[in-house]
Amino acid sequence: MSYEIPYFSFDKMNSDTGEDLSLAFREIMDSKWYVLGRHLAAFENEFAEYIGVRYAIGVGNGFDALRISLESLGLKKGDEVILPSLTFIATLLAVIHTGAKPVLADVNPETFLMDYKSVKSLISTKTKAIIPVQLYGCPVDVHGIQKHIKDKELVIVEDFAQSVGAEIKGGKTGSFGRINAASFYPTKTLGALGDGGIITTNDRELADRCRSLRNYGFTDDGQHTTIGYNSRLDEMQAAFLSIKIRWLDIWINERRSIAEKYRINLAGIPGLKLPEYQRSALPAHHIFPVLSKKREALRKHLQAAGIETRVHYGTPLHLHNSMRYLGYSKGSIPETEKISERELSLPIYPGLTDDKINFICEIIDRFQRK
Ligand SMILES: Cc1ncc(COP(=O)(O)O)c(C=O)c1O
């Protein structure tokens, strides 16, 4: 089905960068060097500088970024890792693949982000790591979590797949955890033309371990010391991302201005709830979520008006069939479940015009007041 207003569009970003991307494609094809070369090294430096960390390690996708980050910490069977139940399934799968036990936290009903009171109640002697997910591009107050756990030896690993470019208290997401993971899935704030991911850290030892893990477990001198993977961000994607990162702040500012218009136009509409942002947060607005108890009917109503929407996420992680073995049931993680039943994601992307935003808001307003 084609929509008058699609949920997402690459048009503006492709038109901003298209010529440069084509030139890069030609240059790399002619260079005949496609994996682990100078374009990856250059992009890793640019990304590390942008985020404000010492090291960035490009990998094949966001899932691998998480899995390799967690594995570099030496997690083992019996260790526990706390993460929110309201996130994309990759966060949970990455934990499961390390052999550690995932422990699912609830979210704050006002911010829709992982709630540190819930996290605190789940910390045990076996907890080794906590994964704040910067959901929708909205930064979690990582400093708040750090304050609560400062006397414990727990590692924070940010999943900033949805928030590349977001800031809180003057720092970029992806710079707060001991090691952090992001995705360059095409629709993300910084998207590749295919799959891609990256790990950020200030810890040299962890960076070296991740570099080895992404390349089968080889070290720079050709020794094989770890059981690794093949997960390398290729030269093409790295070069494309080097071009796109120059536009990132411009695109994020556009997303912020769209979000601001939504917030103004949707304020006070009965039965509609918008997330609150953490103090001093500058979200990257990968997703713009609203909550409505009449979510399915609202979605259909928007669809009939030619407006495409999405749901993030209709099933919380703990209620997926595959996760039954974790022992959760309906009602186990209540705030998350409420959001899953009510969340609707509105179109947001560079190039979305004021007319379209106003039209979307009018349709929502009319429906909610019925
Ligand atoms: C929160 C979150 N974590 C991890 C991932 C995994 O990234 P990828 O799709 O690049 O594997 C995604 C995106 O899809 C995500 O939204």
CSV table of C-alpha atoms and ligand atoms in Angstrom, one decimal, residues 61-63 66 87-88 90-91 133 159 161-162 183 185 188 196 313, ligand 1:
chain,number,residue,atom,x,y,z
A,61,ASN,CA,25.4,-4.5,12.4
A,62,GLY,CA,24.0,-3.2,15.7
A,63,PHE,CA,23.3,-6.7,17.0
A,66,LEU,CA,26.1,-5.3,21.3
A,87,THR,CA,13.4,-2.4,23.3
A,88,PHE,CA,14.1,-4.0,20.0
A,90,ALA,CA,18.4,-7.4,19.4
A,91,THR,CA,19.3,-6.1,22.8
A,133,VAL,CA,18.6,1.5,25.9
A,159,ASP,CA,22.5,0.5,23.5
A,161,ALA,CA,21.3,2.2,18.3
A,162,GLN,CA,18.4,4.6,18.2
A,183,SER,CA,23.4,0.5,14.7
A,185,TYR,CA,20.6,0.2,10.0
A,188,LYS,CA,18.6,5.0,12.0
A,196,GLY,CA,26.4,-1.6,9.8
A,313,TYR,CA,7.0,-2.4,20.2
B,1,LIG,C1,17.6,-0.6,20.4
B,1,LIG,C2,18.2,-1.4,19.3
B,1,LIG,N1,19.2,-2.2,19.6
B,1,LIG,C3,19.8,-2.9,18.6
B,1,LIG,C4,19.4,-2.8,17.3
B,1,LIG,C5,20.1,-3.8,16.3
B,1,LIG,O1,20.7,-3.1,15.3
B,1,LIG,P1,20.8,-3.9,13.9
B,1,LIG,O2,19.5,-3.9,13.2
B,1,LIG,O3,21.8,-3.0,13.1
B,1,LIG,O4,21.4,-5.2,14.1
B,1,LIG,C6,18.4,-2.0,17.0
B,1,LIG,C7,18.0,-1.7,15.6
B,1,LIG,O5,17.5,-2.4,14.8
B,1,LIG,C8,17.7,-1.2,18.0
B,1,LIG,O6,16.7,-0.4,17.7
